[in-house]
Structures are given as structure tokens and as C-alpha cells.
mmCIF file of C-alpha atoms in Angstrom:
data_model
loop_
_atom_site.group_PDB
_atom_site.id
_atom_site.type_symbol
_atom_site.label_atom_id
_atom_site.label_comp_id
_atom_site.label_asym_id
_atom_site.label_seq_id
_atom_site.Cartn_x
_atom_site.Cartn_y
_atom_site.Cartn_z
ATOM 1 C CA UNK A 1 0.000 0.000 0.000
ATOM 2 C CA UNK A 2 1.591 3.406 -1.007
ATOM 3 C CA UNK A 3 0.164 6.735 -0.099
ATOM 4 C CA UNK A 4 1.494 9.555 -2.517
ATOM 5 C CA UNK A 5 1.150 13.428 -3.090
ATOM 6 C CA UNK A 6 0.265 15.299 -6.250
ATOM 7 C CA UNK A 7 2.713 18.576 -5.831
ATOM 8 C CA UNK A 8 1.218 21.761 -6.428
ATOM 9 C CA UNK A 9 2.804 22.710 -9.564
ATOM 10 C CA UNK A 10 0.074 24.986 -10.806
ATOM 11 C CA UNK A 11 -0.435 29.034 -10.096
ATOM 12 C CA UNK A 12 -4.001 28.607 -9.021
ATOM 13 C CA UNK A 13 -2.631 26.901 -5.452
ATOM 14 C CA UNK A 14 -0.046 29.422 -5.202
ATOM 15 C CA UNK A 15 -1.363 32.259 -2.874
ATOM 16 C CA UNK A 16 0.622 36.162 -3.106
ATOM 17 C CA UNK A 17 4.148 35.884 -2.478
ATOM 18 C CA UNK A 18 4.392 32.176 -2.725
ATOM 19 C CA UNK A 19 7.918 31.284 -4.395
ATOM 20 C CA UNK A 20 7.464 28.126 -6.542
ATOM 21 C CA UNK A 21 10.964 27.071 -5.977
ATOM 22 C CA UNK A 22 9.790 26.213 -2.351
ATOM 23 C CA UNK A 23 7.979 23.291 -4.332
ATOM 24 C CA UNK A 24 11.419 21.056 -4.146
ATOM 25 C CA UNK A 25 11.411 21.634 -0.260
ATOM 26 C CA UNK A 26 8.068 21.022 -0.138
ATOM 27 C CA UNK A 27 8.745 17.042 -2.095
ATOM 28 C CA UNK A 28 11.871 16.921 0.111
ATOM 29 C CA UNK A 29 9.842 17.304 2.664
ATOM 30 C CA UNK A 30 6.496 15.335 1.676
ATOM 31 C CA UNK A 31 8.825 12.285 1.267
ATOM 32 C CA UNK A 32 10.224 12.578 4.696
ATOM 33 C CA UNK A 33 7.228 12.713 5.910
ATOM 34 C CA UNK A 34 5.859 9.372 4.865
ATOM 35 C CA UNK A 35 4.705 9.859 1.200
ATOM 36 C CA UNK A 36 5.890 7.103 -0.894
ATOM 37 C CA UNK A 37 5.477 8.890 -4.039
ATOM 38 C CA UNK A 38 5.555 12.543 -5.647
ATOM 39 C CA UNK A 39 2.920 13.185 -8.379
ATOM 40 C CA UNK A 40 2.502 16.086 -10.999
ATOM 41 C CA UNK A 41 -0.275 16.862 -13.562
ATOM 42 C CA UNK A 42 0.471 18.356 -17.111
ATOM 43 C CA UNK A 43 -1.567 20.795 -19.081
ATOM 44 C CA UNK A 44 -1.347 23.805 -21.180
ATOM 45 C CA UNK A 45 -4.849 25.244 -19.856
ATOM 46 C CA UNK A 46 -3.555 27.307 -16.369
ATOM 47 C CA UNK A 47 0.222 28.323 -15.947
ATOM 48 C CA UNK A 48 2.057 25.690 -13.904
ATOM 49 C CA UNK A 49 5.897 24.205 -13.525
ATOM 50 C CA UNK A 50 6.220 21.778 -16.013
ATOM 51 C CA UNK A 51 5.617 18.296 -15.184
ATOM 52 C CA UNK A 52 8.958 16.771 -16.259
ATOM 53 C CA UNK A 53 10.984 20.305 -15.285
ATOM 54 C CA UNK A 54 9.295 19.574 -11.983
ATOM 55 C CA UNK A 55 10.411 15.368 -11.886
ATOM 56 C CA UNK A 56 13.951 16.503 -12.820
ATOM 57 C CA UNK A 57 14.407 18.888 -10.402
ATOM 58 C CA UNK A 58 13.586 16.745 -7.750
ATOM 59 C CA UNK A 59 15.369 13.372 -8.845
ATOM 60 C CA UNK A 60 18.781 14.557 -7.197
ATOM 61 C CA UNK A 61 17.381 15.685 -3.866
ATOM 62 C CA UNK A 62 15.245 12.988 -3.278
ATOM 63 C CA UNK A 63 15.766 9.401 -2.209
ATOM 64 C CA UNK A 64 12.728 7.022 -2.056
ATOM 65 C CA UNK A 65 9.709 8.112 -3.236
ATOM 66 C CA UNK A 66 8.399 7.263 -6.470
ATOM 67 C CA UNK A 67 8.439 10.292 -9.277
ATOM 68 C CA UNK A 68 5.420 10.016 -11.291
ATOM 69 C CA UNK A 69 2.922 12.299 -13.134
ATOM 70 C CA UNK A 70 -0.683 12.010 -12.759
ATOM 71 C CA UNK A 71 -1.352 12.350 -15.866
ATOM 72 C CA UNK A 72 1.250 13.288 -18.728
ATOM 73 C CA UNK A 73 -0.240 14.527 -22.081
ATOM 74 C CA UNK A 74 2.087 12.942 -24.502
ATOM 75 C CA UNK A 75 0.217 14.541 -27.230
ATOM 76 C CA UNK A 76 1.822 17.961 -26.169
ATOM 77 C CA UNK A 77 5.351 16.940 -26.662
ATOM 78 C CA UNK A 78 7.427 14.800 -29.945
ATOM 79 C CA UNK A 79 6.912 11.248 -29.093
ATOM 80 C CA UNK A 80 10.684 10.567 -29.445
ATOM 81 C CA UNK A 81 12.083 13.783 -27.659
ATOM 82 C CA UNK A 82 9.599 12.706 -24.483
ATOM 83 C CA UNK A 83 11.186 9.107 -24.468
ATOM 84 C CA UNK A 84 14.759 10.784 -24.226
ATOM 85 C CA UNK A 85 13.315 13.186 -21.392
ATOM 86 C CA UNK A 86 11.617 10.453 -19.265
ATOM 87 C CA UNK A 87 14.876 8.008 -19.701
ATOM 88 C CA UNK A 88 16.551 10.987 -18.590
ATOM 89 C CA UNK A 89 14.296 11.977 -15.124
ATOM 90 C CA UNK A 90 14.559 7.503 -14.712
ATOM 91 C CA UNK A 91 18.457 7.910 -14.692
ATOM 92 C CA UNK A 92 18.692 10.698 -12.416
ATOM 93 C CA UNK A 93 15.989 9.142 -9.915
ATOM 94 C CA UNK A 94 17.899 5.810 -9.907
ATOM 95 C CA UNK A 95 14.763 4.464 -11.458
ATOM 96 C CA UNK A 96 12.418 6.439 -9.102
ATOM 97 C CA UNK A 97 9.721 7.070 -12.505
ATOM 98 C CA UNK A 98 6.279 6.040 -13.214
ATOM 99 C CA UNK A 99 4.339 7.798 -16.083
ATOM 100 C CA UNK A 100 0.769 7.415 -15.425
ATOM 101 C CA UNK A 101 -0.627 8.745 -19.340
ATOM 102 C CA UNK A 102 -3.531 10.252 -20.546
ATOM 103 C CA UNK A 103 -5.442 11.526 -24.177
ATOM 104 C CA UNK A 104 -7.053 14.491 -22.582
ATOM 105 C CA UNK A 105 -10.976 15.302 -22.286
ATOM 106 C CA UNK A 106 -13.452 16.594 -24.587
ATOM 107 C CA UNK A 107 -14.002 20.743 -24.626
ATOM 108 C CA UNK A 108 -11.800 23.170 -22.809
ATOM 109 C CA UNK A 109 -9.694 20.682 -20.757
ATOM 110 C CA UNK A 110 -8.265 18.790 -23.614
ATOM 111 C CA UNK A 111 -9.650 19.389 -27.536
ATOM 112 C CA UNK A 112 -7.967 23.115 -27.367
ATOM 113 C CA UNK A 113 -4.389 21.513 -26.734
ATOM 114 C CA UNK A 114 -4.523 19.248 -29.817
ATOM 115 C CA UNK A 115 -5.108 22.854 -31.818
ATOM 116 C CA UNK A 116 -1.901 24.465 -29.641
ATOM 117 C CA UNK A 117 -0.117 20.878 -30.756
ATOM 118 C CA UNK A 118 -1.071 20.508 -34.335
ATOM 119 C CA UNK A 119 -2.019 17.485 -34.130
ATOM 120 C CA UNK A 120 -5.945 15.965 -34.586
ATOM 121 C CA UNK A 121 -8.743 14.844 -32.234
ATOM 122 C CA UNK A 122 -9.361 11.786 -33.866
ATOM 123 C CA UNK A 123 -7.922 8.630 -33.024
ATOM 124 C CA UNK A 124 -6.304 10.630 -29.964
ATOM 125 C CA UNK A 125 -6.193 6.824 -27.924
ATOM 126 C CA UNK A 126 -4.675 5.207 -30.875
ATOM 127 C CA UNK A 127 -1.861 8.002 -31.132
ATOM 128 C CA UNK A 128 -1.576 7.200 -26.734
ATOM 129 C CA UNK A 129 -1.306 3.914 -27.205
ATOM 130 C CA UNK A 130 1.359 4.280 -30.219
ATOM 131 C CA UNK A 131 3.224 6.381 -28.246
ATOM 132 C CA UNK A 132 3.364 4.445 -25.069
ATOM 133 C CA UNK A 133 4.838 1.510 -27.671
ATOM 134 C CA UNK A 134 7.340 3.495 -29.493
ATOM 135 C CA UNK A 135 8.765 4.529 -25.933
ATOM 136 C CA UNK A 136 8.852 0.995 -25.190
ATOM 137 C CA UNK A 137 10.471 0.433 -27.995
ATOM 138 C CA UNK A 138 12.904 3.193 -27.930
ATOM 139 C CA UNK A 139 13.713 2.331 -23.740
ATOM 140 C CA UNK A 140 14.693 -0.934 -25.114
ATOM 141 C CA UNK A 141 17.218 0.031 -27.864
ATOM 142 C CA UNK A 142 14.708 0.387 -31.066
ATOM 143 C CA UNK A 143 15.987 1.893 -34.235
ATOM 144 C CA UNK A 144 12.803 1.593 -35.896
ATOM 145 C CA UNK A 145 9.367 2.457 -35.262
ATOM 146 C CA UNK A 146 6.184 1.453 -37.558
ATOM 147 C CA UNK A 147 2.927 1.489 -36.112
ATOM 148 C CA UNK A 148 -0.365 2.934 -38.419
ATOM 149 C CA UNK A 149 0.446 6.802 -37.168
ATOM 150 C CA UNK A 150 3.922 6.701 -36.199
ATOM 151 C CA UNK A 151 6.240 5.487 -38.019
ATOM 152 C CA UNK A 152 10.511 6.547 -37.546
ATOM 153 C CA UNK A 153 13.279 4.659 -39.123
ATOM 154 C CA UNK A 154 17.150 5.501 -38.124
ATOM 155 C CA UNK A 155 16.517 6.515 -34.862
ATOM 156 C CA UNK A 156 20.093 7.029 -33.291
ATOM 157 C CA UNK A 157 20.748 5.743 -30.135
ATOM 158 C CA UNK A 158 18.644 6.860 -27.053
ATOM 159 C CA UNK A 159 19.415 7.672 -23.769
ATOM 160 C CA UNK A 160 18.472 4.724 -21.787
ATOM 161 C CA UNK A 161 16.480 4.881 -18.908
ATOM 162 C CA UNK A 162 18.220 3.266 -15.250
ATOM 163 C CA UNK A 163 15.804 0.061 -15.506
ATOM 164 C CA UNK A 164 15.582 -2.240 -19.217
ATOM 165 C CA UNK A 165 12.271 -2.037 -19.943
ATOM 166 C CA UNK A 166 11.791 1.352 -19.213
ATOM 167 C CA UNK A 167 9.284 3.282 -16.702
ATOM 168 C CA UNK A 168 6.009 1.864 -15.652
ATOM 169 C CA UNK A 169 3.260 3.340 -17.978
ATOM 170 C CA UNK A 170 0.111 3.851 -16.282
ATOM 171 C CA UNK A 171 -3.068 4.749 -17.879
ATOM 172 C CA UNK A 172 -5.486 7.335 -16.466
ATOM 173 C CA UNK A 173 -9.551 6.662 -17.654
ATOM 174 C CA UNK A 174 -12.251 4.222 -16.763
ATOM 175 C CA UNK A 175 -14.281 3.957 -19.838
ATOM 176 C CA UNK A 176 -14.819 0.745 -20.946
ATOM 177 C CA UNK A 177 -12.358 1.048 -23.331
ATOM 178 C CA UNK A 178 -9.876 2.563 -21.298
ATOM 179 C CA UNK A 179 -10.487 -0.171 -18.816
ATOM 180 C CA UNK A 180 -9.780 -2.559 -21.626
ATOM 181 C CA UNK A 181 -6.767 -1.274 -23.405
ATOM 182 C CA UNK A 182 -5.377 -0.299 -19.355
ATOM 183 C CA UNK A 183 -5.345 -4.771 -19.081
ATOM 184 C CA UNK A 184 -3.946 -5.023 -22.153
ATOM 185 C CA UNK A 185 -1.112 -3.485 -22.053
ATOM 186 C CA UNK A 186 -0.346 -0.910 -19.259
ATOM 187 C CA UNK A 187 1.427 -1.387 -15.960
ATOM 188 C CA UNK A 188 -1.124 0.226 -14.207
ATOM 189 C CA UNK A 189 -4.549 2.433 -13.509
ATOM 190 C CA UNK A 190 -5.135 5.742 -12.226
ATOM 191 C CA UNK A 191 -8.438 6.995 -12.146
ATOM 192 C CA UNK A 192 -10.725 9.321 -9.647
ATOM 193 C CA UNK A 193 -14.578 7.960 -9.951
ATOM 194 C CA UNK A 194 -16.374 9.284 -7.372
ATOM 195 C CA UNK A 195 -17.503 6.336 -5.630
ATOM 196 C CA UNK A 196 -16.091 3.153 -4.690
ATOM 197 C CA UNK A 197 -18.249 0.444 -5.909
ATOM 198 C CA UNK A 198 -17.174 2.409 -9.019
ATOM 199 C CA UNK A 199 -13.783 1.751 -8.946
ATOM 200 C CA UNK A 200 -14.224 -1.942 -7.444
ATOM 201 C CA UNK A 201 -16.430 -2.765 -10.783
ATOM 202 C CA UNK A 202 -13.537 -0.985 -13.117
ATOM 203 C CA UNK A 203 -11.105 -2.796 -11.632
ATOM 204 C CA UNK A 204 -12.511 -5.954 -11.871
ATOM 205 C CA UNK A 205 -13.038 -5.487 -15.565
ATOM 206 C CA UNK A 206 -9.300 -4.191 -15.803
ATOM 207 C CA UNK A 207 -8.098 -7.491 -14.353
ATOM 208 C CA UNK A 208 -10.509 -9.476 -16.626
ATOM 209 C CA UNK A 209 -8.814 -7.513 -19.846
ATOM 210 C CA UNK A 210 -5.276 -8.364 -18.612
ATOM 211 C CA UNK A 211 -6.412 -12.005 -17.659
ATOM 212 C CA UNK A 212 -7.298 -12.697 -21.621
ATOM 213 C CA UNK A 213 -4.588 -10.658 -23.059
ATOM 214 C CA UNK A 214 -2.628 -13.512 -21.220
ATOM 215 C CA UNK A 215 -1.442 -11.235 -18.479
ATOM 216 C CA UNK A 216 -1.392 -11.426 -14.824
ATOM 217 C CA UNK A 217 -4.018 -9.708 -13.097
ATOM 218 C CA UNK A 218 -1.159 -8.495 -10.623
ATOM 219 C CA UNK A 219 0.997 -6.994 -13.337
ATOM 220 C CA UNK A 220 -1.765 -4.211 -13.260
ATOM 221 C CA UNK A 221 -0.657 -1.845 -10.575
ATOM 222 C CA UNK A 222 -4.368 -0.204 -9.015
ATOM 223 C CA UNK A 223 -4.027 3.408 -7.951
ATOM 224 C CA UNK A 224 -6.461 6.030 -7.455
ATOM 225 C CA UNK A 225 -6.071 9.890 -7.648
ATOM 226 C CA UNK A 226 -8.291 11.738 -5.089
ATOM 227 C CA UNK A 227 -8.578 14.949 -3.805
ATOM 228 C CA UNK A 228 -8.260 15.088 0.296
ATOM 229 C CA UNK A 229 -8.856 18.319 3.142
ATOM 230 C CA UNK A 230 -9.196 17.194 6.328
ATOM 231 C CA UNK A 231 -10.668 19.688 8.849
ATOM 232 C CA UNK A 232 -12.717 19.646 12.408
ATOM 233 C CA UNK A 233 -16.210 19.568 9.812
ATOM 234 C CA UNK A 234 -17.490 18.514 6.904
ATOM 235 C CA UNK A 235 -18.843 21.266 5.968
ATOM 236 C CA UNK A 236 -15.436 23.690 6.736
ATOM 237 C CA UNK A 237 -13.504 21.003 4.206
ATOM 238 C CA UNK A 238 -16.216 21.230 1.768
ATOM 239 C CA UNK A 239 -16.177 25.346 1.776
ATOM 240 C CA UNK A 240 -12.202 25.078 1.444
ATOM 241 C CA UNK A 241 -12.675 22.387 -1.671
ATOM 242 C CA UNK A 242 -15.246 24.382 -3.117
ATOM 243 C CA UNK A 243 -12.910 27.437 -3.420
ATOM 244 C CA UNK A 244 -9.905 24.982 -4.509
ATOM 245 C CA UNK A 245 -12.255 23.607 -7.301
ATOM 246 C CA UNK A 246 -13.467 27.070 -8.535
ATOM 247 C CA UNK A 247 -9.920 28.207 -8.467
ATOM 248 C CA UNK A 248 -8.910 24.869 -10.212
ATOM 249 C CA UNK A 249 -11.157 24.206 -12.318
ATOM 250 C CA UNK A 250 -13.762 27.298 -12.859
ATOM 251 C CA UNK A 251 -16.707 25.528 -11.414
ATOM 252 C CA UNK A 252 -18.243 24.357 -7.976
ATOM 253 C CA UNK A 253 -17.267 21.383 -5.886
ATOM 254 C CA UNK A 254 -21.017 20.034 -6.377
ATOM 255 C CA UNK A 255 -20.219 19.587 -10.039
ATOM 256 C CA UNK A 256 -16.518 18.292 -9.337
ATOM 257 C CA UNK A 257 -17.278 15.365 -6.835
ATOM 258 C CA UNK A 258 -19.520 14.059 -9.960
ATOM 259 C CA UNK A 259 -16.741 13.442 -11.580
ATOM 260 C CA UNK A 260 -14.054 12.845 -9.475
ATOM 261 C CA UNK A 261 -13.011 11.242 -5.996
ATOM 262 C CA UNK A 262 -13.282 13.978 -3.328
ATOM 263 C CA UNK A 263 -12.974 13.372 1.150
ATOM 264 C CA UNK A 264 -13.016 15.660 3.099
ATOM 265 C CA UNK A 265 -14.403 16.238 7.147
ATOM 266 C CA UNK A 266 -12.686 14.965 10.105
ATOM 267 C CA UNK A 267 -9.141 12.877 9.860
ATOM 268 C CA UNK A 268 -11.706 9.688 10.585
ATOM 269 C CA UNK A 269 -13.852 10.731 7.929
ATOM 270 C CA UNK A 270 -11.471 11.235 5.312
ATOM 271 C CA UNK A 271 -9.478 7.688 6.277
ATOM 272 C CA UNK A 272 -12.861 6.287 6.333
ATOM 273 C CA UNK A 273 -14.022 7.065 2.173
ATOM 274 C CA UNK A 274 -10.315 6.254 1.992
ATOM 275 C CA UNK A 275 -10.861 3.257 3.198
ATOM 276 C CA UNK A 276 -13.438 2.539 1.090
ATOM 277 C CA UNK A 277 -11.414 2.605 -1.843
ATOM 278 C CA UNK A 278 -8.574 0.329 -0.388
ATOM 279 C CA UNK A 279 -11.084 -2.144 0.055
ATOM 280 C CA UNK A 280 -12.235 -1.969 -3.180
ATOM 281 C CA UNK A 281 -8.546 -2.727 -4.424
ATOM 282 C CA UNK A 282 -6.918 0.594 -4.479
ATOM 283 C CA UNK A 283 -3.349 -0.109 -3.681
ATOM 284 C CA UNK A 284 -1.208 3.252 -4.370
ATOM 285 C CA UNK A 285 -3.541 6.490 -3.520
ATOM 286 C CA UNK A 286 -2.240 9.652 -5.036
ATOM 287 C CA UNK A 287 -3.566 12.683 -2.667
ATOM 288 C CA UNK A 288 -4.365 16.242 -4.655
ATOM 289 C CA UNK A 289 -4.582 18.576 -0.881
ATOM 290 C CA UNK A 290 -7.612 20.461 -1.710
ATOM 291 C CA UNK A 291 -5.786 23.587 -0.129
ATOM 292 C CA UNK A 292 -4.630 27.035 -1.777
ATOM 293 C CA UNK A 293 -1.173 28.700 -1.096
ATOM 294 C CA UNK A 294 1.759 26.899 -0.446
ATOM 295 C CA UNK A 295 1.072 27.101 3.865
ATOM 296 C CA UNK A 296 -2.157 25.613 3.996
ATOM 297 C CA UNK A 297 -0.964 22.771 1.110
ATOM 298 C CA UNK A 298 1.964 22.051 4.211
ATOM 299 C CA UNK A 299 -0.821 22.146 6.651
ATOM 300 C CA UNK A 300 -2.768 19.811 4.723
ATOM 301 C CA UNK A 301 0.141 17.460 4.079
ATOM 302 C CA UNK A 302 0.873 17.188 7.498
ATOM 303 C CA UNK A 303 -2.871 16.350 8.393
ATOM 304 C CA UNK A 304 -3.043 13.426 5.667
ATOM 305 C CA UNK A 305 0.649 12.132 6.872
ATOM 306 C CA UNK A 306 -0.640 11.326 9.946
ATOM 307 C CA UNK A 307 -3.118 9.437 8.412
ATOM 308 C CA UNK A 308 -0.577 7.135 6.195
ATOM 309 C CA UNK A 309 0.037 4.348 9.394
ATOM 310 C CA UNK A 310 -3.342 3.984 9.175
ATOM 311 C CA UNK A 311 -3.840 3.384 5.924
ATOM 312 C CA UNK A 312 -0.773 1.322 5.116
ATOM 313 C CA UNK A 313 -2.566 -1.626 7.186
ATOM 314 C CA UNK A 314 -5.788 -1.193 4.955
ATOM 315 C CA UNK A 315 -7.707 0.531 7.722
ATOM 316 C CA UNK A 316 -10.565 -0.543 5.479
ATOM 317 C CA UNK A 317 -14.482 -1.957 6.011
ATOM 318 C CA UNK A 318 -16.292 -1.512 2.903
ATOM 319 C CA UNK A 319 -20.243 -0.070 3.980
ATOM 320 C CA UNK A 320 -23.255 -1.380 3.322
ATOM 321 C CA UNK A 321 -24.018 -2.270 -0.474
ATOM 322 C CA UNK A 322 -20.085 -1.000 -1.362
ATOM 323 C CA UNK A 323 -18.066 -4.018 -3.175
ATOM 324 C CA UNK A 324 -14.646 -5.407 -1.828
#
């Protein structure tokens, strides 16, 4: 079980006079803390550190924790430069990398950036998929490349990343078909569904898609990304969320925790729908502190470590009508 922080790399959770270089303490510090693993997001939509600028800076100063993003948009950079960059970030870490992927979402949060990257909507998964193979391919000493939309002959040597086959790929998405194409072929799942029976059924359906692509079910690593504040109420976390989420996102926290995984309320309430979740087969959470400015994220960081001995046991009973 694995308990990890996404790092707030945009300038919505920054308040006035934050300095974003205090984002490398703040990992430095998140791991010493407990957190097994240090998470960015990716996007052209709100200014933010860039995710792999962010990974490299903090692969020398760090030790243990797991480097990942949550998700990468490898639609916004060359397929073959981004395999050179992630072998890179791998080497520096030791090996510390996991690349959890994604194709972006219809309207503002994702059709806009295939514009800004010249490249078409259509067969967006296809081009993910492709480009999750060529790095494969490229991790493990490829010169060539042909798949139905890339396609790269005398690629020179590549940097090669610290382990042979290369990072673990995750996939972000729990559509049916991104629960089947997740068994196929990734090394693991990251989504945020707002409820747990939810994620027990997707998971279930991931491990039947790796089962008949002749995989083991285990191969599948099961993570979940949710967004956490812990305060003495429900209702004081959901005021602070609801401000995170407007500044986030542009709209409420009603409309958010329809769409994504959201606890909040006392520390036993939030371990509690945590809990829920672990029971369901969630085995490497990745925390997003619902919290704006860089002091209240360190508040909030300290309030969830606390919770991690707990959770590391699978503090975890799932309620009435909620699947294991």
C-alpha cells in the first residue's frame, strides 16, 4: 500500500508571495514525511511548472519516493524527444519514474491543446497507445518504429532509462475502453470515480482484460487519484474544496465530486471514504490537498501524513451495499 502526493505545480494553489521554488522543499519534505510517491499533472490550460521540469528537479534531492505524473499529455510533446526526457528523469531518480498517461478530455480541458499541438482529435487513444509503444520500444534500444500513425526509421541511439524495460506506464480513464486497453497493455490504472463500488467494478473489468490478453491480473498496478482536506467539519472542508475547485477548475465542488473522488471532514472521515477505496482494491492512492497557497498545502500534508500508518494496514471496512 503506497500513499502519494500530487505537488502543487500549478499558479491557481499558489497564494501572493508564494515562491514556486519552495515546491522542491516542499517534495523533500512530503517524502520525509511518509509519502511514498511525488505526483505532478500536465496541461497547457492554467500556468504551472512543467511536469517533467518539476520530476527533474527533484530526482537529485530525493531518495525514495516514487516520481510520477498524474497524468502526462504525450500529445503535447514529440513522441521521441519525451522518451529521451523520461529516460533521462529515470536515470537521475535511480529508477524512481512512473508515467501514469492520458489523451485528454473533450471541450476546454483537452480538444484546445490538440489545436496548440497541431495534431488531430481523432484517433487521440490510438496516437496514446502508439506512443506508449514506441517509448517501449525506444527504452529498449529500437531503431525503428512502424505502427499505423507513427512510423521513424534511423533513430540514433537513445538515452536509456536506469531500468531495461523502461518506466512503468500507467493509464489514467475508466471507460470501458480505457479499462480494456489499461489490461492489455499498461502497468497500471489511475483513475478518480467518485464512488467506490465504481472503482471496485472498473477494476474488476481491468483485471478481466489483462487475464485474456494472457497477463497477470497483478501486473496491473491499481491506484487512485483523489482529492483530500481534512478539517474539524465537513462542511469547513467542503467550503475550502469548493474554493480549490473554482480556483482549479472554474466551477463548484457540487459539479466536481460528480466526476471525481473527493474526502473531506474529520481525519476519521477522510481515512474512512479512503478506506473505502482500499477495500475496493486501491493499492497506491495519489492525494491532490484540496488547499490554496503553499502554507495551507503544508498544513494539509501534514494532516493526511498522519493518516498514512493507518492506511498502510488497509484501515478498510467496505459499507453497506459498497463491493470489496
Amino acid at each position: 500500500m503506497d500513499i502519494g502526493v500530487l505537488l502543487p505545480t500549478g499558479t491557481a494553489q499558489w497564494g501572493a508571495g508564494d515562491d514556486p521554488r519552495d515546491l522542491v522543499a516542499f517534495g523533500r519534505h512530503a517524502e520525509r514525511v511518509g509519502f511514498a510517491s511525488l505526483f505532478v499533472n500536465d496541461s497547457l490550460i492554467s500556468p504551472r511548472i512543467e511536469a517533467l521540469t518539476m520530476l527533474a528537479a527533484l530526482a537529485p534531492v530525493t531518495e525514495t519516493a516514487t516520481l510520477g505524473t498524474a497524468a502526462l499529455l504525450p500529445f503535447l510533446r514529440r513522441p521521441v524527444q519525451a522518451a529521451q526526457s523520461l529516460a533521462s528523469i529515470d536515470l537521475l531518480s535511480g529508477g524512481r519514474v512512473t508515467v501514469a498517461v492520458g489523451a485528454g478530455f473533450p471541450g476546454r480541458f483537452g480538444r484546445p491543446l490538440y489545436a496548440l499541438s497541431e495534431l488531430p482529435w481523432q484517433r487521440r487513444f490510438a496516437r496514446l497507445d502508439e506512443t506508449v509503444a514506441l517509448w517501449r520500444a525506444l527504452w529498449e534500444g529500437a531503431d525503428a518504429f512502424h505502427g499505423e500513425i507513427l512510423r521513424f526509421d534511423g533513430i540514433p541511439p537513445m538515452t536509456r532509462p536506469a531500468r531495461p524495460a523502461g518506466p512503468p506506464v500507467w493509464l489514467g480513464g475508466a471507460s470501458p475502453a480505457a479499462l480494456a486497453r489499461t489490461g492489455r497493455m499498461y502497468d497500471g490504472w489511475l483513475p478518480y470515480p467518485p464512488a467506490a463500488v465504481e472503482y471496485a467494478s472498473g477494476l474488476r473489468e481491468v483485471r478481466r482484460a489483462a487475464t485474456d490478453a494472457g497477463r497477470a491480473a497483478e501486473d496491473v498496478t491499481p491506484a487512485l487519484f483523489v482529492s483530500v482536506r481534512i478539517e474539524d467539519d465537513v462542511e469547513t472542508g467542503r467550503t475550502a474544496l469548493d474554493a480549490y475547485a473554482r480556483a482549479t477548475y472554474g466551477m463548484p465542488l457540487s459539479e466536481l465530486e460528480q466526476i471525481q473522488a473527493v474526502a473531506t471532514g474529520t481525519a476519521d472521515q477522510v481515512l474512512e471514504r479512503l478506506g473505502r477505496y482500499v477495500a475496493a482494491g486501491a493499492r497506491h492512492l495519489v492525494v491532490r490537498l484540496g488547499a490554496l497557497g503553499l502554507r495551507s498545502q503544508r498544513d494539509q500534508l501534514e494532516r493526511v501524513a498522519d493518516l498514512i500508518p493507518a492506511l498502510r494496514p488497509a484501515r478498510a471496512v467496505p459499507g453497506p451495499g459498497k463491493a470489496p
